[in-house]
Amino acid sequence: MGCVQSFRALCDRPKNTNVRISLPAVCFVWQIAMIILFGVFIRYDEESDTHWIEHRKKENISSDIENDFYFRYPSFQDVHVMIFVGFGFLMTFLKRYSFGAVGFNFLIAAFGLQWALLMQGWFHSLDYTDGKIKIGVESLINADFCVAGCLIAYGAVLGKVSPVQLMVLTLFGITLFAVEEYIILSLIHARDAGGSMVIHTFGGYYGLSISWMLYRPNLDQSSNLQGSVYHSDVFAMIGTLFLWMFWPSFNSAITDHGDGQHRAAINTYLALASTVLTTVAISSLFQKHGKLDMVHIQNSTLAGGVAVGTAAEFMLMPYGSLIVGFCCGIISTLGYIYLTPFMEKHLKIQDTCGIHNLHAMPGVIGGIVGAITAAAASESVYGKEGLINTFDFEGAFKNMVPTKQGGHQAAGLCVAICFGIGGGIIVGCILRLPIWGDPADDNCFNDEPYWEGIFHSKATRAAPQCDLVAAETHVCFPNRSNSAWVCFQVQLR
């Protein structure tokens, strides 16, 4: 008990947001480490190497169009836009945290995809003949998937952590992701094309557990900055629309060429459409005078894409996709209305973006739908060859039957939850240490501690000395030519 109290006392020391040494040190050292590790381990695979022409002749491949690049690159670009634009802008809803939402999203993704190529490579694409990791366009897609788990976790702690903490969160998050992905997909042999379990369930509970460990009892000191304004919600809606439009690519990006990829896109497309209608219905029903809540429209409309991910390539049937989307729109929206306040008040989980409603719960639903759909599969519906191809009943798993595959799907979901919660608690303990430059309770959800040229007012921080000190509100920008500050009076209406 004394150790726990000593740890809490250490973590509750006064905050210092000066990251002038720690942030550059982490970025430089870790990037140099990436260069060295890439030099030692990473090489092009046979389809991106100059020996491709020899491989073509050896395998009697008639055209370069057979190169996997031409199948995967359009999906890669869609997923890439989702990671950098969709997730980034979705988190710009806070009135004073747009720089942090987009900028730190950029930082996490840029570092995370490099570390993911290494971690996933060691587990999935290591060539034991030469000890090298061979990467191609599919590796890039999987790296973006890996990064998505950390960006989901970022949503839970948005505005409450420093960029150094986010780098640490990403380092451990990518590592945990690679291990749980290997266990779920390779050892347990669960199928999870769209990542309902591997990405969304893990990322959601990883972020929620970290948020629980970083609980701030006095966060109400920043309550005036936790809301949105008109233009910030419009920017967040841009992120929603990018994610909504490209989610069929996300769920189908790494499925088999042909019917599996085609079916995954259709199922996701329909589930997303159904989710929009039920989200609007529930949001209107539970608001005074039937008005819509922009939080619900920005987030819950995407829940169907999360929940259909595991079963996206299965024979879910079009009406089944609509049912999944219908249910998720209801559950996710009610989660924002009732569950998020309950979790903060009683469970001490401060979930800034509501990732429990958009990722964690729909991810669990997706895992359950995948298990039921797999267990119900039959040769009459899939065909003998279709059943083998869809569930990869080959090699060590050639004697697998659909009912047993359903159990493996359920086991995969349990692994994702355990890794998310357990890993989040451990990483949360590390992030509680007062060495990372995180903001004080009264300065959360504010770009000012970490970004230059930020709006200043009497309600937040004192502006630099200038001739407009008597003004109620003013904006100051650094003049790069002479290191002085240029200030302008702003009339607020």
GROMACS .gro file of C-alpha atoms in nm:
model
  493
    1MET     CA    1   0.000   0.000   0.000
    2GLY     CA    2   0.288   0.234   0.079
    3CYS     CA    3   0.439   0.168  -0.265
    4VAL     CA    4   0.109   0.256  -0.432
    5GLN     CA    5   0.080   0.580  -0.236
    6SER     CA    6   0.441   0.671  -0.316
    7PHE     CA    7   0.378   0.604  -0.686
    8ARG     CA    8   0.064   0.823  -0.679
    9ALA     CA    9   0.251   1.100  -0.499
   10LEU     CA   10   0.525   1.085  -0.761
   11CYS     CA   11   0.273   1.101  -1.046
   12ASP     CA   12   0.083   1.393  -0.892
   13ARG     CA   13   0.380   1.628  -0.897
   14PRO     CA   14   0.329   1.968  -1.069
   15LYS     CA   15   0.312   1.947  -1.449
   16ASN     CA   16   0.571   2.096  -1.683
   17THR     CA   17   0.475   2.109  -2.052
   18ASN     CA   18   0.822   2.205  -2.173
   19VAL     CA   19   0.912   1.926  -2.419
   20ARG     CA   20   1.197   2.112  -2.589
   21ILE     CA   21   1.446   1.839  -2.494
   22SER     CA   22   1.232   1.526  -2.458
   23LEU     CA   23   1.033   1.553  -2.784
   24PRO     CA   24   1.331   1.618  -3.017
   25ALA     CA   25   1.529   1.350  -2.834
   26VAL     CA   26   1.256   1.090  -2.878
   27CYS     CA   27   1.197   1.180  -3.244
   28PHE     CA   28   1.566   1.185  -3.340
   29VAL     CA   29   1.670   0.876  -3.148
   30TRP     CA   30   1.373   0.666  -3.253
   31GLN     CA   31   1.401   0.771  -3.619
   32ILE     CA   32   1.771   0.686  -3.623
   33ALA     CA   33   1.681   0.351  -3.466
   34MET     CA   34   1.429   0.295  -3.748
   35ILE     CA   35   1.696   0.370  -4.010
   36ILE     CA   36   1.936   0.120  -3.853
   37LEU     CA   37   1.672  -0.152  -3.810
   38PHE     CA   38   1.545  -0.102  -4.166
   39GLY     CA   39   1.902  -0.127  -4.292
   40VAL     CA   40   1.950  -0.456  -4.111
   41PHE     CA   41   1.612  -0.623  -4.169
   42ILE     CA   42   1.392  -0.463  -4.438
   43ARG     CA   43   1.417  -0.553  -4.808
   44TYR     CA   44   1.180  -0.540  -5.108
   45ASP     CA   45   0.971  -0.848  -5.173
   46GLU     CA   46   0.986  -1.033  -5.504
   47GLU     CA   47   0.713  -0.818  -5.661
   48SER     CA   48   0.883  -0.487  -5.581
   49ASP     CA   49   1.244  -0.599  -5.641
   50THR     CA   50   1.432  -0.559  -5.969
   51HIS     CA   51   1.432  -0.939  -5.997
   52TRP     CA   52   1.057  -0.924  -6.069
   53ILE     CA   53   1.123  -0.977  -6.439
   54GLU     CA   54   1.304  -1.301  -6.360
   55HIS     CA   55   1.022  -1.408  -6.129
   56ARG     CA   56   0.772  -1.337  -6.409
   57LYS     CA   57   0.953  -1.566  -6.650
   58LYS     CA   58   1.002  -1.838  -6.389
   59GLU     CA   59   0.632  -1.841  -6.291
   60ASN     CA   60   0.515  -1.792  -6.651
   61ILE     CA   61   0.341  -1.464  -6.564
   62SER     CA   62   0.235  -1.296  -6.885
   63SER     CA   63   0.208  -0.932  -6.781
   64ASP     CA   64   0.314  -0.678  -6.520
   65ILE     CA   65  -0.055  -0.629  -6.444
   66GLU     CA   66  -0.030  -0.950  -6.238
   67ASN     CA   67   0.195  -0.765  -5.993
   68ASP     CA   68   0.012  -0.729  -5.659
   69PHE     CA   69   0.069  -0.354  -5.671
   70TYR     CA   70  -0.204  -0.310  -5.931
   71PHE     CA   71  -0.454  -0.503  -5.718
   72ARG     CA   72  -0.371  -0.346  -5.381
   73TYR     CA   73  -0.254   0.010  -5.444
   74PRO     CA   74  -0.603   0.168  -5.490
   75SER     CA   75  -0.712   0.014  -5.159
   76PHE     CA   76  -0.386   0.123  -4.998
   77GLN     CA   77  -0.447   0.484  -5.103
   78ASP     CA   78  -0.800   0.475  -4.962
   79VAL     CA   79  -0.679   0.332  -4.630
   80HIS     CA   80  -0.392   0.583  -4.623
   81VAL     CA   81  -0.636   0.873  -4.662
   82MET     CA   82  -0.848   0.731  -4.381
   83ILE     CA   83  -0.550   0.717  -4.146
   84PHE     CA   84  -0.408   1.062  -4.211
   85VAL     CA   85  -0.716   1.266  -4.312
   86GLY     CA   86  -1.016   1.074  -4.180
   87PHE     CA   87  -0.892   1.002  -3.827
   88GLY     CA   88  -0.713   1.337  -3.803
   89PHE     CA   89  -1.008   1.556  -3.894
   90LEU     CA   90  -1.258   1.343  -3.702
   91MET     CA   91  -1.082   1.458  -3.385
   92THR     CA   92  -1.088   1.832  -3.464
   93PHE     CA   93  -1.422   1.884  -3.290
   94LEU     CA   94  -1.266   2.046  -2.980
   95LYS     CA   95  -1.275   2.425  -3.003
   96ARG     CA   96  -0.907   2.477  -2.913
   97TYR     CA   97  -0.739   2.150  -3.010
   98SER     CA   98  -0.739   2.129  -3.390
   99PHE     CA   99  -0.360   2.157  -3.427
  100GLY     CA  100  -0.310   1.875  -3.180
  101ALA     CA  101  -0.581   1.657  -3.335
  102VAL     CA  102  -0.440   1.671  -3.688
  103GLY     CA  103  -0.072   1.729  -3.607
  104PHE     CA  104  -0.028   1.461  -3.342
  105ASN     CA  105  -0.234   1.220  -3.554
  106PHE     CA  106   0.025   1.286  -3.827
  107LEU     CA  107   0.312   1.222  -3.583
  108ILE     CA  108   0.167   0.897  -3.447
  109ALA     CA  109   0.097   0.759  -3.794
  110ALA     CA  110   0.436   0.852  -3.940
  111PHE     CA  111   0.628   0.682  -3.659
  112GLY     CA  112   0.383   0.398  -3.612
  113LEU     CA  113   0.386   0.276  -3.971
  114GLN     CA  114   0.766   0.239  -3.962
  115TRP     CA  115   0.763   0.043  -3.637
  116ALA     CA  116   0.466  -0.161  -3.763
  117LEU     CA  117   0.654  -0.270  -4.076
  118LEU     CA  118   0.924  -0.410  -3.848
  119MET     CA  119   0.700  -0.567  -3.585
  120GLN     CA  120   0.454  -0.722  -3.828
  121GLY     CA  121   0.743  -0.824  -4.053
  122TRP     CA  122   0.912  -1.021  -3.777
  123PHE     CA  123   0.590  -1.213  -3.716
  124HIS     CA  124   0.449  -1.250  -4.068
  125SER     CA  125   0.700  -1.192  -4.348
  126LEU     CA  126   1.042  -1.282  -4.216
  127ASP     CA  127   1.240  -1.483  -4.471
  128TYR     CA  128   1.428  -1.740  -4.263
  129THR     CA  129   1.669  -1.816  -4.546
  130ASP     CA  130   1.837  -1.475  -4.517
  131GLY     CA  131   1.683  -1.328  -4.200
  132LYS     CA  132   1.525  -1.038  -4.389
  133ILE     CA  133   1.173  -0.894  -4.381
  134LYS     CA  134   1.031  -0.868  -4.734
  135ILE     CA  135   0.781  -0.586  -4.779
  136GLY     CA  136   0.539  -0.494  -5.057
  137VAL     CA  137   0.220  -0.298  -5.099
  138GLU     CA  138   0.023  -0.538  -4.876
  139SER     CA  139   0.277  -0.474  -4.599
  140LEU     CA  140   0.203  -0.102  -4.627
  141ILE     CA  141  -0.171  -0.167  -4.590
  142ASN     CA  142  -0.114  -0.384  -4.283
  143ALA     CA  143   0.112  -0.118  -4.131
  144ASP     CA  144  -0.167   0.138  -4.171
  145PHE     CA  145  -0.406  -0.107  -4.004
  146CYS     CA  146  -0.162  -0.139  -3.716
  147VAL     CA  147  -0.140   0.240  -3.683
  148ALA     CA  148  -0.522   0.262  -3.678
  149GLY     CA  149  -0.530   0.080  -3.343
  150CYS     CA  150  -0.307   0.348  -3.187
  151LEU     CA  151  -0.507   0.632  -3.341
  152ILE     CA  152  -0.822   0.483  -3.192
  153ALA     CA  153  -0.651   0.478  -2.852
  154TYR     CA  154  -0.545   0.841  -2.903
  155GLY     CA  155  -0.912   0.934  -2.925
  156ALA     CA  156  -0.968   0.832  -2.562
  157VAL     CA  157  -0.689   1.059  -2.431
  158LEU     CA  158  -0.728   1.340  -2.685
  159GLY     CA  159  -0.624   1.674  -2.539
  160LYS     CA  160  -0.493   1.528  -2.212
  161VAL     CA  161  -0.148   1.402  -2.306
  162SER     CA  162   0.177   1.537  -2.450
  163PRO     CA  163   0.330   1.440  -2.786
  164VAL     CA  164   0.602   1.247  -2.600
  165GLN     CA  165   0.337   1.039  -2.424
  166LEU     CA  166   0.174   0.972  -2.760
  167MET     CA  167   0.502   0.841  -2.900
  168VAL     CA  168   0.535   0.606  -2.602
  169LEU     CA  169   0.170   0.501  -2.642
  170THR     CA  170   0.239   0.423  -3.008
  171LEU     CA  171   0.562   0.232  -2.944
  172PHE     CA  172   0.393  -0.006  -2.699
  173GLY     CA  173   0.063  -0.009  -2.889
  174ILE     CA  174   0.223  -0.124  -3.215
  175THR     CA  175   0.418  -0.391  -3.027
  176LEU     CA  176   0.109  -0.524  -2.851
  177PHE     CA  177  -0.089  -0.508  -3.173
  178ALA     CA  178   0.163  -0.716  -3.365
  179VAL     CA  179   0.165  -0.985  -3.095
  180GLU     CA  180  -0.214  -1.008  -3.057
  181GLU     CA  181  -0.259  -1.002  -3.435
  182TYR     CA  182  -0.018  -1.293  -3.472
  183ILE     CA  183  -0.197  -1.491  -3.200
  184ILE     CA  184  -0.544  -1.424  -3.339
  185LEU     CA  185  -0.477  -1.467  -3.711
  186SER     CA  186  -0.194  -1.720  -3.718
  187LEU     CA  187  -0.217  -1.930  -3.402
  188ILE     CA  188  -0.591  -1.926  -3.335
  189HIS     CA  189  -0.665  -1.899  -3.708
  190ALA     CA  190  -0.951  -1.650  -3.674
  191ARG     CA  191  -1.055  -1.455  -3.982
  192ASP     CA  192  -1.077  -1.078  -3.939
  193ALA     CA  193  -1.051  -0.902  -4.276
  194GLY     CA  194  -1.179  -0.564  -4.156
  195GLY     CA  195  -1.020  -0.578  -3.812
  196SER     CA  196  -1.329  -0.562  -3.590
  197MET     CA  197  -1.137  -0.763  -3.330
  198VAL     CA  198  -0.770  -0.706  -3.410
  199ILE     CA  199  -0.794  -0.331  -3.475
  200HIS     CA  200  -1.108  -0.183  -3.322
  201THR     CA  201  -1.164  -0.399  -3.015
  202PHE     CA  202  -0.796  -0.396  -2.922
  203GLY     CA  203  -0.750  -0.023  -2.997
  204GLY     CA  204  -1.069   0.072  -2.816
  205TYR     CA  205  -0.994  -0.111  -2.492
  206TYR     CA  206  -0.625  -0.018  -2.509
  207GLY     CA  207  -0.722   0.350  -2.517
  208LEU     CA  208  -0.993   0.318  -2.253
  209SER     CA  209  -0.757   0.139  -2.012
  210ILE     CA  210  -0.492   0.407  -2.058
  211SER     CA  211  -0.755   0.677  -1.999
  212TRP     CA  212  -0.861   0.497  -1.681
  213MET     CA  213  -0.501   0.492  -1.558
  214LEU     CA  214  -0.460   0.862  -1.643
  215TYR     CA  215  -0.785   0.964  -1.474
  216ARG     CA  216  -0.793   1.333  -1.383
  217PRO     CA  217  -1.037   1.407  -1.096
  218ASN     CA  218  -1.007   1.782  -1.157
  219LEU     CA  219  -1.056   1.777  -1.532
  220ASP     CA  220  -1.359   2.000  -1.491
  221GLN     CA  221  -1.109   2.288  -1.468
  222SER     CA  222  -1.087   2.258  -1.847
  223SER     CA  223  -1.460   2.213  -1.897
  224ASN     CA  224  -1.484   2.539  -2.092
  225LEU     CA  225  -1.257   2.388  -2.360
  226GLN     CA  226  -1.415   2.043  -2.384
  227GLY     CA  227  -1.694   2.154  -2.612
  228SER     CA  228  -1.702   2.234  -2.981
  229VAL     CA  229  -1.787   2.539  -3.190
  230TYR     CA  230  -1.964   2.558  -3.523
  231HIS     CA  231  -1.655   2.550  -3.747
  232SER     CA  232  -1.475   2.279  -3.543
  233ASP     CA  233  -1.772   2.046  -3.586
  234VAL     CA  234  -1.772   2.115  -3.961
  235PHE     CA  235  -1.405   2.015  -3.980
  236ALA     CA  236  -1.476   1.700  -3.780
  237MET     CA  237  -1.756   1.616  -4.021
  238ILE     CA  238  -1.501   1.621  -4.303
  239GLY     CA  239  -1.317   1.343  -4.124
  240THR     CA  240  -1.642   1.151  -4.085
  241LEU     CA  241  -1.722   1.169  -4.454
  242PHE     CA  242  -1.373   1.057  -4.559
  243LEU     CA  243  -1.394   0.759  -4.324
  244TRP     CA  244  -1.750   0.676  -4.427
  245MET     CA  245  -1.672   0.681  -4.800
  246PHE     CA  246  -1.349   0.481  -4.781
  247TRP     CA  247  -1.451   0.224  -4.519
  248PRO     CA  248  -1.543  -0.038  -4.786
  249SER     CA  249  -1.178  -0.021  -4.898
  250PHE     CA  250  -1.061  -0.057  -4.538
  251ASN     CA  251  -1.259  -0.377  -4.482
  252SER     CA  252  -1.173  -0.531  -4.820
  253ALA     CA  253  -0.811  -0.415  -4.864
  254ILE     CA  254  -0.635  -0.741  -4.773
  255THR     CA  255  -0.902  -0.997  -4.862
  256ASP     CA  256  -0.845  -1.242  -5.147
  257HIS     CA  257  -0.871  -1.111  -5.501
  258GLY     CA  258  -1.209  -1.177  -5.653
  259ASP     CA  259  -1.529  -1.266  -5.472
  260GLY     CA  260  -1.400  -1.212  -5.116
  261GLN     CA  261  -1.289  -0.857  -5.182
  262HIS     CA  262  -1.603  -0.785  -5.382
  263ARG     CA  263  -1.831  -0.919  -5.110
  264ALA     CA  264  -1.647  -0.730  -4.832
  265ALA     CA  265  -1.697  -0.398  -5.011
  266ILE     CA  266  -2.068  -0.464  -5.067
  267ASN     CA  267  -2.134  -0.573  -4.708
  268THR     CA  268  -1.954  -0.269  -4.565
  269TYR     CA  269  -2.128  -0.031  -4.804
  270LEU     CA  270  -2.471  -0.154  -4.698
  271ALA     CA  271  -2.396  -0.166  -4.324
  272LEU     CA  272  -2.274   0.195  -4.329
  273ALA     CA  273  -2.583   0.315  -4.514
  274SER     CA  274  -2.815   0.144  -4.266
  275THR     CA  275  -2.624   0.290  -3.970
  276VAL     CA  276  -2.681   0.648  -4.084
  277LEU     CA  277  -3.058   0.618  -4.074
  278THR     CA  278  -3.079   0.460  -3.731
  279THR     CA  279  -2.824   0.705  -3.590
  280VAL     CA  280  -3.032   0.999  -3.711
  281ALA     CA  281  -3.350   0.837  -3.577
  282ILE     CA  282  -3.212   0.775  -3.226
  283SER     CA  283  -3.037   1.113  -3.208
  284SER     CA  284  -3.359   1.294  -3.297
  285LEU     CA  285  -3.573   1.077  -3.070
  286PHE     CA  286  -3.365   1.146  -2.759
  287GLN     CA  287  -3.307   1.519  -2.812
  288LYS     CA  288  -3.543   1.795  -2.711
  289HIS     CA  289  -3.763   1.907  -3.000
  290GLY     CA  290  -3.617   1.629  -3.216
  291LYS     CA  291  -3.297   1.816  -3.299
  292LEU     CA  292  -2.987   1.622  -3.405
  293ASP     CA  293  -2.666   1.603  -3.202
  294MET     CA  294  -2.359   1.651  -3.421
  295VAL     CA  295  -2.154   1.417  -3.197
  296HIS     CA  296  -2.381   1.130  -3.294
  297ILE     CA  297  -2.370   1.211  -3.665
  298GLN     CA  298  -1.991   1.241  -3.664
  299ASN     CA  299  -1.930   0.911  -3.488
  300SER     CA  300  -2.218   0.667  -3.465
  301THR     CA  301  -2.274   0.676  -3.842
  302LEU     CA  302  -1.944   0.488  -3.876
  303ALA     CA  303  -2.020   0.210  -3.627
  304GLY     CA  304  -2.168  -0.021  -3.892
  305GLY     CA  305  -1.837  -0.024  -4.080
  306VAL     CA  306  -1.658  -0.133  -3.763
  307ALA     CA  307  -1.908  -0.406  -3.674
  308VAL     CA  308  -1.922  -0.565  -4.018
  309GLY     CA  309  -1.543  -0.588  -4.046
  310THR     CA  310  -1.487  -0.945  -3.925
  311ALA     CA  311  -1.770  -1.096  -4.129
  312ALA     CA  312  -1.722  -0.865  -4.428
  313GLU     CA  313  -1.587  -1.140  -4.655
  314PHE     CA  314  -1.829  -1.406  -4.526
  315MET     CA  315  -2.169  -1.483  -4.677
  316LEU     CA  316  -2.337  -1.237  -4.445
  317MET     CA  317  -2.591  -1.158  -4.717
  318PRO     CA  318  -2.699  -0.803  -4.806
  319TYR     CA  319  -2.992  -0.804  -4.565
  320GLY     CA  320  -2.760  -0.928  -4.289
  321SER     CA  321  -2.531  -0.629  -4.349
  322LEU     CA  322  -2.828  -0.396  -4.318
  323ILE     CA  323  -2.928  -0.562  -3.989
  324VAL     CA  324  -2.576  -0.520  -3.847
  325GLY     CA  325  -2.572  -0.152  -3.943
  326PHE     CA  326  -2.925  -0.101  -3.808
  327CYS     CA  327  -2.834  -0.241  -3.466
  328CYS     CA  328  -2.501  -0.061  -3.440
  329GLY     CA  329  -2.652   0.280  -3.515
  330ILE     CA  330  -2.888   0.232  -3.220
  331ILE     CA  331  -2.631   0.090  -2.978
  332SER     CA  332  -2.358   0.342  -3.059
  333THR     CA  333  -2.586   0.646  -3.034
  334LEU     CA  334  -2.735   0.529  -2.704
  335GLY     CA  335  -2.379   0.478  -2.586
  336TYR     CA  336  -2.302   0.845  -2.641
  337ILE     CA  337  -2.623   0.948  -2.464
  338TYR     CA  338  -2.603   0.722  -2.160
  339LEU     CA  339  -2.287   0.513  -2.140
  340THR     CA  340  -2.016   0.778  -2.181
  341PRO     CA  341  -2.142   0.992  -1.887
  342PHE     CA  342  -2.186   0.677  -1.677
  343MET     CA  343  -1.831   0.561  -1.747
  344GLU     CA  344  -1.684   0.896  -1.652
  345LYS     CA  345  -1.888   0.931  -1.333
  346HIS     CA  346  -1.876   0.575  -1.199
  347LEU     CA  347  -1.586   0.397  -1.375
  348LYS     CA  348  -1.347   0.696  -1.383
  349ILE     CA  349  -1.290   0.660  -1.758
  350GLN     CA  350  -1.269   0.997  -1.935
  351ASP     CA  351  -1.324   0.906  -2.300
  352THR     CA  352  -1.276   1.230  -2.497
  353CYS     CA  353  -1.387   1.101  -2.838
  354GLY     CA  354  -1.623   0.830  -2.720
  355ILE     CA  355  -1.416   0.549  -2.870
  356HIS     CA  356  -1.608   0.298  -2.659
  357ASN     CA  357  -1.919   0.373  -2.863
  358LEU     CA  358  -1.753   0.394  -3.206
  359HIS     CA  359  -1.482   0.126  -3.183
  360ALA     CA  360  -1.489  -0.091  -2.871
  361MET     CA  361  -1.857  -0.190  -2.856
  362PRO     CA  362  -1.904  -0.221  -3.236
  363GLY     CA  363  -1.576  -0.417  -3.247
  364VAL     CA  364  -1.712  -0.666  -2.995
  365ILE     CA  365  -2.038  -0.685  -3.190
  366GLY     CA  366  -1.833  -0.747  -3.504
  367GLY     CA  367  -1.645  -1.030  -3.336
  368ILE     CA  368  -1.972  -1.190  -3.222
  369VAL     CA  369  -2.129  -1.152  -3.570
  370GLY     CA  370  -1.818  -1.306  -3.723
  371ALA     CA  371  -1.829  -1.603  -3.484
  372ILE     CA  372  -2.199  -1.670  -3.550
  373THR     CA  373  -2.162  -1.630  -3.927
  374ALA     CA  374  -1.860  -1.862  -3.937
  375ALA     CA  375  -2.030  -2.127  -3.723
  376ALA     CA  376  -2.338  -2.116  -3.945
  377ALA     CA  377  -2.141  -2.155  -4.269
  378SER     CA  378  -2.232  -2.456  -4.481
  379GLU     CA  379  -2.118  -2.617  -4.802
  380SER     CA  380  -2.459  -2.556  -4.957
  381VAL     CA  381  -2.414  -2.179  -4.919
  382TYR     CA  382  -2.040  -2.144  -4.985
  383GLY     CA  383  -1.969  -2.447  -5.201
  384LYS     CA  384  -1.686  -2.685  -5.114
  385GLU     CA  385  -1.408  -2.479  -5.271
  386GLY     CA  386  -1.563  -2.152  -5.154
  387LEU     CA  387  -1.572  -2.276  -4.794
  388ILE     CA  388  -1.205  -2.375  -4.805
  389ASN     CA  389  -1.100  -2.049  -4.970
  390THR     CA  390  -1.306  -1.814  -4.748
  391PHE     CA  391  -1.196  -1.965  -4.418
  392ASP     CA  392  -0.852  -2.080  -4.536
  393PHE     CA  393  -0.916  -2.444  -4.446
  394GLU     CA  394  -0.578  -2.555  -4.575
  395GLY     CA  395  -0.248  -2.679  -4.437
  396ALA     CA  396  -0.263  -2.736  -4.062
  397PHE     CA  397  -0.631  -2.635  -4.062
  398LYS     CA  398  -0.754  -2.854  -4.351
  399ASN     CA  399  -0.973  -3.058  -4.116
  400MET     CA  400  -1.139  -2.752  -3.962
  401VAL     CA  401  -1.519  -2.740  -3.975
  402PRO     CA  402  -1.736  -2.425  -3.962
  403THR     CA  403  -1.870  -2.489  -3.610
  404LYS     CA  404  -1.517  -2.518  -3.477
  405GLN     CA  405  -1.413  -2.209  -3.674
  406GLY     CA  406  -1.688  -2.018  -3.493
  407GLY     CA  407  -1.526  -2.110  -3.162
  408HIS     CA  408  -1.190  -1.991  -3.289
  409GLN     CA  409  -1.348  -1.660  -3.389
  410ALA     CA  410  -1.484  -1.616  -3.036
  411ALA     CA  411  -1.143  -1.700  -2.890
  412GLY     CA  412  -0.985  -1.433  -3.109
  413LEU     CA  413  -1.225  -1.175  -2.968
  414CYS     CA  414  -1.128  -1.268  -2.613
  415VAL     CA  415  -0.758  -1.232  -2.695
  416ALA     CA  416  -0.816  -0.884  -2.842
  417ILE     CA  417  -1.001  -0.768  -2.529
  418CYS     CA  418  -0.738  -0.912  -2.293
  419PHE     CA  419  -0.448  -0.755  -2.482
  420GLY     CA  420  -0.628  -0.421  -2.501
  421ILE     CA  421  -0.715  -0.399  -2.132
  422GLY     CA  422  -0.399  -0.560  -1.994
  423GLY     CA  423  -0.165  -0.371  -2.224
  424GLY     CA  424  -0.347  -0.043  -2.162
  425ILE     CA  425  -0.312  -0.075  -1.784
  426ILE     CA  426   0.062  -0.143  -1.809
  427VAL     CA  427   0.124   0.141  -2.057
  428GLY     CA  428  -0.102   0.370  -1.852
  429CYS     CA  429   0.120   0.314  -1.547
  430ILE     CA  430   0.422   0.421  -1.752
  431LEU     CA  431   0.246   0.727  -1.890
  432ARG     CA  432   0.144   0.842  -1.540
  433LEU     CA  433   0.507   0.920  -1.457
  434PRO     CA  434   0.562   1.300  -1.441
  435ILE     CA  435   0.841   1.303  -1.698
  436TRP     CA  436   0.647   1.325  -2.022
  437GLY     CA  437   0.542   1.691  -2.025
  438ASP     CA  438   0.165   1.639  -2.011
  439PRO     CA  439  -0.059   1.942  -1.943
  440ALA     CA  440  -0.211   2.040  -1.609
  441ASP     CA  441  -0.582   1.981  -1.548
  442ASP     CA  442  -0.669   2.343  -1.621
  443ASN     CA  443  -0.482   2.342  -1.953
  444CYS     CA  444  -0.611   2.028  -2.122
  445PHE     CA  445  -0.786   2.037  -2.462
  446ASN     CA  446  -0.573   2.338  -2.552
  447ASP     CA  447  -0.317   2.367  -2.833
  448GLU     CA  448  -0.131   2.649  -2.660
  449PRO     CA  449   0.120   2.440  -2.456
  450TYR     CA  450   0.261   2.261  -2.762
  451TRP     CA  451   0.203   2.486  -3.065
  452GLU     CA  452   0.326   2.831  -3.169
  453GLY     CA  453   0.099   3.104  -3.303
  454ILE     CA  454  -0.207   3.003  -3.102
  455PHE     CA  455  -0.507   3.218  -3.013
  456HIS     CA  456  -0.466   3.382  -2.670
  457SER     CA  457  -0.721   3.544  -2.445
  458LYS     CA  458  -0.766   3.637  -2.082
  459ALA     CA  459  -0.966   3.320  -2.024
  460THR     CA  460  -0.670   3.098  -2.110
  461ARG     CA  461  -0.313   3.223  -2.107
  462ALA     CA  462  -0.147   3.564  -2.096
  463ALA     CA  463  -0.035   3.693  -2.436
  464PRO     CA  464   0.314   3.838  -2.496
  465GLN     CA  465   0.369   4.205  -2.423
  466CYS     CA  466   0.233   4.428  -2.696
  467ASP     CA  467   0.052   4.758  -2.745
  468LEU     CA  468  -0.292   4.599  -2.727
  469VAL     CA  469  -0.281   4.478  -2.369
  470ALA     CA  470  -0.601   4.661  -2.290
  471ALA     CA  471  -0.793   4.472  -2.557
  472GLU     CA  472  -1.038   4.212  -2.433
  473THR     CA  473  -0.913   3.956  -2.683
  474HIS     CA  474  -0.624   3.952  -2.927
  475VAL     CA  475  -0.423   3.717  -3.142
  476CYS     CA  476  -0.043   3.711  -3.144
  477PHE     CA  477   0.184   3.551  -3.404
  478PRO     CA  478   0.563   3.518  -3.397
  479ASN     CA  479   0.750   3.728  -3.652
  480ARG     CA  480   1.013   3.489  -3.786
  481SER     CA  481   1.237   3.768  -3.919
  482ASN     CA  482   1.310   3.938  -3.588
  483SER     CA  483   1.174   3.697  -3.320
  484ALA     CA  484   0.924   3.962  -3.210
  485TRP     CA  485   0.549   3.915  -3.171
  486VAL     CA  486   0.289   4.077  -3.395
  487CYS     CA  487  -0.048   4.125  -3.227
  488PHE     CA  488  -0.390   4.202  -3.369
  489GLN     CA  489  -0.706   4.304  -3.191
  490VAL     CA  490  -1.000   4.071  -3.245
  491GLN     CA  491  -1.361   4.173  -3.204
  492LEU     CA  492  -1.566   3.876  -3.092
  493ARG     CA  493  -1.938   3.870  -3.155
   0.00000   0.00000   0.00000
